[in-house]
Amino acid sequence: MSPSYEQIIILKEQLQTSVIGQDHVVDSLILALLTNGNVLLEGLPGTAKTRSIKALAQMLSVKLGRIQFTPDLLPSDVTGTEVYQEVDGKPVLTFQPGPIFNNLVLADEVNRSPAKVQAALLEAMEERQITVAGKTHQLPELFMVLATQNPIEQEGTYPLPEAQIDRFIMKINLTYPDDVSEAEIIKLARSEEISSNQPVVSIDPKHIFTARNEVNALYMSDAIIDYIVAIVMATRHPERYPNSHLSLWINTGSSPRASIALDKCARAHAWLNNKDYVDPDDVRSIVHEVLRHRLMLSYDAMADGITADQVIDEILHQVAVA
């Protein structure tokens, strides 16, 4: 057990005490950190989306940027812009960084801004850099976007294009907590009001980079790689499974980014569970989060109320482990 593993487990446990009833969100945030990915959260208001990333930033002692996406937002409001200044009597354009230049970035209600703003975020997520006035500016080495969207209020929104959704390594669905968790939330809120300066265990971000190297070095057999490929191919060629409804349900399958994401997340899941190899359960544990936003369902599926998760369940039922 490496020192970095111990620190990541401490980070996970600390998050679980701060974000109650959303353990799958905590797990996904940790997996995203370990895989250098970005996360899309879809959930109703009050389901700890903002609290999760604020707590994570506090425990890592890193900079947090929050962008409230609105219809009148401009790309420069995200990336920053060049500002005119006079230096020694001479006009100079100085780059003023935007909120994207933080370690963790909360893109709140990302689907409420038009395509130009979403595209500005896209370059940052994919390239870890932004371009303003023809100049490229690098983002911090530790960088993650956590974007949220509300599944209920769709009026006045700009749905994310498939090309951008594909950049998120995982999509997490949030629901309201159960009875026991709700009671714990009330107690936690009360205790925080009484003592707003509660001590927080801070984790050195260097452990994130060390952990990433350990995750990348984790052993994965050819059989597991073939299993991942078979799952993704089932989304593209559902006709290979004539005894299922996949051909009726799937309109467009997943891109190669899905295979890469499954590989990364399965390794990270195995590492987080203190294993030195990846098994099929690691793949199955993260496949819904990795694939649910990478499937385009047919009209028949949507008319019948079939969800992406149900399609993935059927794929797992049909695809055998080599």
Tab-separated table of C-alpha atoms in Angstrom:
chain	number	residue	atom	x	y	z
A	1	MET	CA	0.000	0.000	0.000
A	2	SER	CA	1.690	3.176	-1.198
A	3	PRO	CA	1.638	6.502	0.692
A	4	SER	CA	-0.343	8.040	-2.166
A	5	TYR	CA	-2.974	5.316	-1.898
A	6	GLU	CA	-3.354	6.003	1.820
A	7	GLN	CA	-3.755	9.733	1.138
A	8	ILE	CA	-6.367	9.174	-1.571
A	9	ILE	CA	-8.368	6.932	0.757
A	10	ILE	CA	-8.235	9.662	3.427
A	11	LEU	CA	-9.463	12.150	0.818
A	12	LYS	CA	-12.335	9.831	-0.117
A	13	GLU	CA	-13.362	9.295	3.513
A	14	GLN	CA	-13.240	13.035	4.206
A	15	LEU	CA	-15.466	13.733	1.219
A	16	GLN	CA	-17.977	11.111	2.312
A	17	THR	CA	-18.349	12.820	5.691
A	18	SER	CA	-18.985	16.153	3.965
A	19	VAL	CA	-21.199	14.916	1.122
A	20	ILE	CA	-23.760	12.625	2.722
A	21	GLY	CA	-25.882	10.163	0.779
A	22	GLN	CA	-23.972	10.624	-2.484
A	23	ASP	CA	-21.184	8.054	-2.197
A	24	HIS	CA	-21.286	7.367	-5.944
A	25	VAL	CA	-20.578	11.065	-6.575
A	26	VAL	CA	-17.577	10.943	-4.249
A	27	ASP	CA	-16.287	7.813	-5.981
A	28	SER	CA	-16.711	9.427	-9.390
A	29	LEU	CA	-14.862	12.593	-8.371
A	30	ILE	CA	-11.956	10.506	-7.088
A	31	LEU	CA	-11.931	8.414	-10.284
A	32	ALA	CA	-11.974	11.584	-12.392
A	33	LEU	CA	-8.988	12.933	-10.470
A	34	LEU	CA	-7.101	9.663	-10.919
A	35	THR	CA	-7.797	9.570	-14.663
A	36	ASN	CA	-7.284	13.289	-15.340
A	37	GLY	CA	-10.847	13.523	-16.628
A	38	ASN	CA	-13.876	15.820	-16.432
A	39	VAL	CA	-17.284	14.997	-14.997
A	40	LEU	CA	-20.840	15.892	-16.031
A	41	LEU	CA	-23.348	15.881	-13.165
A	42	GLU	CA	-27.064	15.792	-13.822
A	43	GLY	CA	-29.333	16.157	-10.848
A	44	LEU	CA	-32.088	18.094	-9.162
A	45	PRO	CA	-31.307	21.199	-7.101
A	46	GLY	CA	-29.949	20.569	-3.627
A	47	THR	CA	-28.253	17.247	-4.393
A	48	ALA	CA	-24.776	18.441	-3.303
A	49	LYS	CA	-23.327	19.140	-6.747
A	50	THR	CA	-21.749	22.439	-5.716
A	51	ARG	CA	-20.915	21.232	-2.227
A	52	SER	CA	-18.995	18.243	-3.616
A	53	ILE	CA	-16.505	20.229	-5.641
A	54	LYS	CA	-16.151	22.932	-2.956
A	55	ALA	CA	-15.284	20.268	-0.391
A	56	LEU	CA	-12.838	18.638	-2.806
A	57	ALA	CA	-11.060	21.943	-3.466
A	58	GLN	CA	-10.849	22.662	0.262
A	59	MET	CA	-9.377	19.250	1.051
A	60	LEU	CA	-6.789	19.552	-1.723
A	61	SER	CA	-6.036	23.203	-0.859
A	62	VAL	CA	-6.319	24.168	-4.534
A	63	LYS	CA	-7.992	27.042	-6.355
A	64	LEU	CA	-11.674	26.715	-7.192
A	65	GLY	CA	-13.397	28.633	-9.980
A	66	ARG	CA	-17.151	28.822	-10.398
A	67	ILE	CA	-18.878	29.876	-13.595
A	68	GLN	CA	-22.644	30.387	-13.573
A	69	PHE	CA	-23.640	29.695	-17.158
A	70	THR	CA	-26.381	32.011	-18.437
A	71	PRO	CA	-27.703	32.869	-21.934
A	72	ASP	CA	-25.828	36.199	-21.955
A	73	LEU	CA	-22.449	34.721	-20.999
A	74	LEU	CA	-19.572	35.410	-23.410
A	75	PRO	CA	-16.575	33.164	-24.167
A	76	SER	CA	-14.281	35.809	-22.661
A	77	ASP	CA	-16.221	35.505	-19.391
A	78	VAL	CA	-14.877	31.946	-19.223
A	79	THR	CA	-11.410	32.173	-20.755
A	80	GLY	CA	-10.415	35.738	-19.909
A	81	THR	CA	-9.528	38.585	-22.229
A	82	GLU	CA	-6.802	41.048	-23.126
A	83	VAL	CA	-7.039	44.344	-21.236
A	84	TYR	CA	-5.664	47.655	-22.476
A	85	GLN	CA	-3.152	49.272	-20.142
A	86	GLU	CA	-0.554	52.000	-20.331
A	87	VAL	CA	2.966	51.069	-19.196
A	88	ASP	CA	5.569	53.842	-19.221
A	89	GLY	CA	3.276	55.870	-21.440
A	90	LYS	CA	2.964	53.083	-24.021
A	91	PRO	CA	-0.231	51.118	-24.790
A	92	VAL	CA	0.044	47.457	-23.802
A	93	LEU	CA	-2.446	44.597	-24.035
A	94	THR	CA	-2.258	42.414	-20.925
A	95	PHE	CA	-4.024	39.073	-20.671
A	96	GLN	CA	-6.460	38.914	-17.757
A	97	PRO	CA	-7.146	35.213	-16.959
A	98	GLY	CA	-10.754	34.109	-16.567
A	99	PRO	CA	-12.211	31.674	-14.035
A	100	ILE	CA	-11.161	28.701	-16.187
A	101	PHE	CA	-7.608	29.255	-14.871
A	102	ASN	CA	-8.247	27.365	-11.653
A	103	ASN	CA	-7.466	23.821	-10.576
A	104	LEU	CA	-11.099	22.835	-10.132
A	105	VAL	CA	-13.815	24.545	-12.161
A	106	LEU	CA	-17.533	24.293	-11.448
A	107	ALA	CA	-19.476	24.952	-14.657
A	108	ASP	CA	-22.919	25.435	-13.162
A	109	GLU	CA	-25.865	24.696	-15.486
A	110	VAL	CA	-23.553	24.428	-18.477
A	111	ASN	CA	-26.447	23.878	-20.895
A	112	ARG	CA	-27.831	27.406	-20.287
A	113	SER	CA	-25.194	29.097	-22.449
A	114	PRO	CA	-24.968	29.142	-26.267
A	115	ALA	CA	-22.578	27.128	-28.395
A	116	LYS	CA	-19.720	29.675	-28.486
A	117	VAL	CA	-19.362	29.603	-24.706
A	118	GLN	CA	-19.621	25.824	-24.605
A	119	ALA	CA	-16.906	25.621	-27.290
A	120	ALA	CA	-14.582	27.771	-25.168
A	121	LEU	CA	-15.003	25.297	-22.342
A	122	LEU	CA	-14.463	22.411	-24.769
A	123	GLU	CA	-10.916	23.469	-25.707
A	124	ALA	CA	-9.980	23.812	-22.053
A	125	MET	CA	-11.323	20.354	-21.225
A	126	GLU	CA	-9.711	18.567	-24.148
A	127	GLU	CA	-6.457	20.436	-24.717
A	128	ARG	CA	-5.791	21.776	-21.187
A	129	GLN	CA	-5.204	25.165	-22.785
A	130	ILE	CA	-7.134	28.122	-24.151
A	131	THR	CA	-6.433	30.453	-27.059
A	132	VAL	CA	-7.159	34.193	-26.839
A	133	ALA	CA	-6.236	36.636	-29.625
A	134	GLY	CA	-4.090	33.998	-31.293
A	135	LYS	CA	-2.061	33.295	-28.147
A	136	THR	CA	-2.157	29.969	-26.326
A	137	HIS	CA	-2.249	29.899	-22.528
A	138	GLN	CA	-1.659	26.685	-20.576
A	139	LEU	CA	-3.999	25.676	-17.774
A	140	PRO	CA	-2.788	24.333	-14.397
A	141	GLU	CA	-1.348	20.822	-14.307
A	142	LEU	CA	-4.054	19.772	-11.869
A	143	PHE	CA	-7.251	20.692	-13.693
A	144	MET	CA	-10.774	19.284	-13.678
A	145	VAL	CA	-14.121	20.594	-14.902
A	146	LEU	CA	-17.240	19.542	-13.065
A	147	ALA	CA	-20.211	20.623	-15.161
A	148	THR	CA	-23.798	20.437	-13.926
A	149	GLN	CA	-27.148	20.493	-15.633
A	150	ASN	CA	-30.721	20.302	-14.394
A	151	PRO	CA	-32.733	17.393	-15.893
A	152	ILE	CA	-36.091	19.081	-15.255
A	153	GLU	CA	-35.955	22.679	-16.514
A	154	GLN	CA	-35.160	22.509	-20.240
A	155	GLU	CA	-36.798	25.774	-21.336
A	156	GLY	CA	-34.242	28.237	-22.671
A	157	THR	CA	-31.382	25.732	-22.655
A	158	TYR	CA	-28.831	24.809	-25.307
A	159	PRO	CA	-28.341	21.013	-25.220
A	160	LEU	CA	-24.683	20.040	-25.299
A	161	PRO	CA	-23.635	18.642	-28.686
A	162	GLU	CA	-22.504	15.016	-28.782
A	163	ALA	CA	-18.923	16.090	-29.579
A	164	GLN	CA	-18.710	18.009	-26.306
A	165	ILE	CA	-20.544	15.490	-24.141
A	166	ASP	CA	-18.047	12.892	-25.358
A	167	ARG	CA	-15.256	14.903	-23.684
A	168	PHE	CA	-16.630	14.104	-20.227
A	169	ILE	CA	-15.082	10.906	-18.962
A	170	MET	CA	-18.202	10.185	-16.894
A	171	LYS	CA	-21.776	11.348	-16.512
A	172	ILE	CA	-23.192	11.033	-13.008
A	173	ASN	CA	-26.915	11.003	-12.257
A	174	LEU	CA	-27.866	12.365	-8.836
A	175	THR	CA	-31.039	11.583	-6.936
A	176	TYR	CA	-32.395	12.737	-3.607
A	177	PRO	CA	-30.947	10.971	-0.526
A	178	ASP	CA	-32.804	8.332	1.454
A	179	ASP	CA	-34.399	8.780	4.894
A	180	VAL	CA	-31.291	7.995	6.948
A	181	SER	CA	-29.045	10.218	4.830
A	182	GLU	CA	-31.582	13.060	4.987
A	183	ALA	CA	-31.474	12.964	8.777
A	184	GLU	CA	-27.656	12.996	8.715
A	185	ILE	CA	-27.718	16.008	6.392
A	186	ILE	CA	-29.848	17.934	8.878
A	187	LYS	CA	-27.407	17.132	11.697
A	188	LEU	CA	-24.405	18.084	9.546
A	189	ALA	CA	-25.950	21.427	8.547
A	190	ARG	CA	-26.718	22.184	12.187
A	191	SER	CA	-23.184	21.350	13.328
A	192	GLU	CA	-21.686	23.532	10.575
A	193	GLU	CA	-23.815	26.484	11.680
A	194	ILE	CA	-22.597	26.081	15.242
A	195	SER	CA	-18.933	25.746	14.268
A	196	SER	CA	-18.122	27.140	10.832
A	197	ASN	CA	-14.355	26.658	11.266
A	198	GLN	CA	-14.196	22.899	11.623
A	199	PRO	CA	-10.735	21.427	10.914
A	200	VAL	CA	-10.255	19.845	7.487
A	201	VAL	CA	-7.575	17.317	6.666
A	202	SER	CA	-5.660	18.689	3.687
A	203	ILE	CA	-4.122	16.345	1.107
A	204	ASP	CA	-1.041	17.373	-0.858
A	205	PRO	CA	-2.014	17.454	-4.596
A	206	LYS	CA	1.306	15.753	-5.449
A	207	HIS	CA	-0.283	12.490	-4.314
A	208	ILE	CA	-2.772	12.831	-7.173
A	209	PHE	CA	0.044	12.793	-9.742
A	210	THR	CA	1.798	9.864	-8.071
A	211	ALA	CA	-1.486	7.957	-7.939
A	212	ARG	CA	-2.065	8.575	-11.638
A	213	ASN	CA	1.273	6.952	-12.448
A	214	GLU	CA	0.366	3.951	-10.310
A	215	VAL	CA	-3.029	3.666	-12.014
A	216	ASN	CA	-1.434	3.773	-15.476
A	217	ALA	CA	0.994	1.019	-14.461
A	218	LEU	CA	-1.764	-1.302	-13.204
A	219	TYR	CA	-1.935	-4.632	-15.030
A	220	MET	CA	-4.788	-5.275	-17.420
A	221	SER	CA	-4.963	-8.574	-19.297
A	222	ASP	CA	-5.795	-8.926	-22.974
A	223	ALA	CA	-9.017	-10.661	-21.954
A	224	ILE	CA	-10.212	-7.541	-20.121
A	225	ILE	CA	-9.226	-5.355	-23.083
A	226	ASP	CA	-11.253	-7.657	-25.352
A	227	TYR	CA	-14.177	-7.380	-22.920
A	228	ILE	CA	-14.054	-3.583	-23.070
A	229	VAL	CA	-13.878	-3.658	-26.869
A	230	ALA	CA	-16.816	-6.074	-27.054
A	231	ILE	CA	-18.967	-3.792	-24.877
A	232	VAL	CA	-18.226	-0.745	-27.019
A	233	MET	CA	-18.712	-2.683	-30.254
A	234	ALA	CA	-22.118	-3.817	-29.012
A	235	THR	CA	-23.169	-0.148	-29.051
A	236	ARG	CA	-21.985	0.236	-32.660
A	237	HIS	CA	-23.054	-3.149	-34.034
A	238	PRO	CA	-26.111	-4.197	-32.032
A	239	GLU	CA	-27.102	-6.503	-34.909
A	240	ARG	CA	-24.470	-8.916	-33.593
A	241	TYR	CA	-26.944	-9.743	-30.828
A	242	PRO	CA	-30.145	-10.727	-32.674
A	243	ASN	CA	-31.743	-12.171	-29.548
A	244	SER	CA	-31.834	-8.753	-27.872
A	245	HIS	CA	-33.584	-5.405	-28.392
A	246	LEU	CA	-30.307	-3.554	-28.913
A	247	SER	CA	-30.873	-2.990	-32.642
A	248	LEU	CA	-34.219	-1.349	-31.888
A	249	TRP	CA	-32.882	0.771	-29.038
A	250	ILE	CA	-29.549	2.134	-30.282
A	251	ASN	CA	-29.356	4.765	-33.009
A	252	THR	CA	-25.647	5.681	-32.732
A	253	GLY	CA	-22.998	3.922	-30.665
A	254	SER	CA	-20.015	5.120	-28.665
A	255	SER	CA	-16.792	6.590	-30.034
A	256	PRO	CA	-13.250	5.304	-29.338
A	257	ARG	CA	-13.165	7.745	-26.411
A	258	ALA	CA	-15.534	5.336	-24.682
A	259	SER	CA	-13.010	2.501	-24.936
A	260	ILE	CA	-10.224	4.741	-23.637
A	261	ALA	CA	-12.419	5.976	-20.775
A	262	LEU	CA	-13.438	2.432	-19.822
A	263	ASP	CA	-9.779	1.423	-19.748
A	264	LYS	CA	-8.772	4.376	-17.566
A	265	CYS	CA	-11.718	4.185	-15.168
A	266	ALA	CA	-11.494	0.404	-14.752
A	267	ARG	CA	-7.812	0.735	-13.841
A	268	ALA	CA	-8.579	3.552	-11.399
A	269	HIS	CA	-11.432	1.559	-9.839
A	270	ALA	CA	-9.171	-1.458	-9.332
A	271	TRP	CA	-6.421	0.732	-7.848
A	272	LEU	CA	-8.883	2.450	-5.520
A	273	ASN	CA	-9.917	-0.984	-4.250
A	274	ASN	CA	-6.269	-1.855	-3.561
A	275	LYS	CA	-5.953	-4.423	-6.344
A	276	ASP	CA	-2.922	-4.869	-8.583
A	277	TYR	CA	-4.901	-6.042	-11.615
A	278	VAL	CA	-8.191	-5.253	-13.360
A	279	ASP	CA	-11.016	-7.799	-13.394
A	280	PRO	CA	-14.437	-7.758	-15.133
A	281	ASP	CA	-16.148	-6.404	-12.010
A	282	ASP	CA	-14.038	-3.240	-12.264
A	283	VAL	CA	-15.315	-2.707	-15.811
A	284	ARG	CA	-18.925	-3.396	-14.879
A	285	SER	CA	-18.710	-1.065	-11.862
A	286	ILE	CA	-18.016	2.006	-13.984
A	287	VAL	CA	-19.560	1.149	-17.353
A	288	HIS	CA	-22.842	3.000	-16.763
A	289	GLU	CA	-21.122	6.258	-15.819
A	290	VAL	CA	-18.791	6.011	-18.820
A	291	LEU	CA	-21.340	5.036	-21.486
A	292	ARG	CA	-24.691	6.575	-20.512
A	293	HIS	CA	-23.922	9.922	-22.193
A	294	ARG	CA	-22.249	8.321	-25.206
A	295	LEU	CA	-25.335	6.509	-26.528
A	296	MET	CA	-27.894	8.010	-28.876
A	297	LEU	CA	-31.131	6.125	-28.396
A	298	SER	CA	-33.643	5.505	-31.153
A	299	TYR	CA	-37.089	7.097	-31.258
A	300	ASP	CA	-38.583	3.693	-30.477
A	301	ALA	CA	-36.522	3.420	-27.317
A	302	MET	CA	-37.429	6.929	-26.157
A	303	ALA	CA	-41.103	6.351	-26.977
A	304	ASP	CA	-41.066	3.215	-24.848
A	305	GLY	CA	-39.332	5.011	-21.989
A	306	ILE	CA	-36.112	3.019	-22.317
A	307	THR	CA	-33.164	4.718	-20.635
A	308	ALA	CA	-29.478	4.563	-21.511
A	309	ASP	CA	-28.830	2.638	-18.287
A	310	GLN	CA	-31.336	-0.031	-19.324
A	311	VAL	CA	-29.577	-0.360	-22.681
A	312	ILE	CA	-26.238	-0.765	-20.911
A	313	ASP	CA	-27.765	-3.419	-18.635
A	314	GLU	CA	-28.827	-5.340	-21.733
A	315	ILE	CA	-25.354	-5.003	-23.260
A	316	LEU	CA	-23.773	-6.417	-20.098
A	317	HIS	CA	-26.279	-9.276	-20.207
A	318	GLN	CA	-25.431	-10.059	-23.837
A	319	VAL	CA	-21.652	-9.571	-23.862
A	320	ALA	CA	-19.736	-12.441	-22.299
A	321	VAL	CA	-16.344	-12.179	-20.641
A	322	ALA	CA	-13.688	-13.767	-22.867
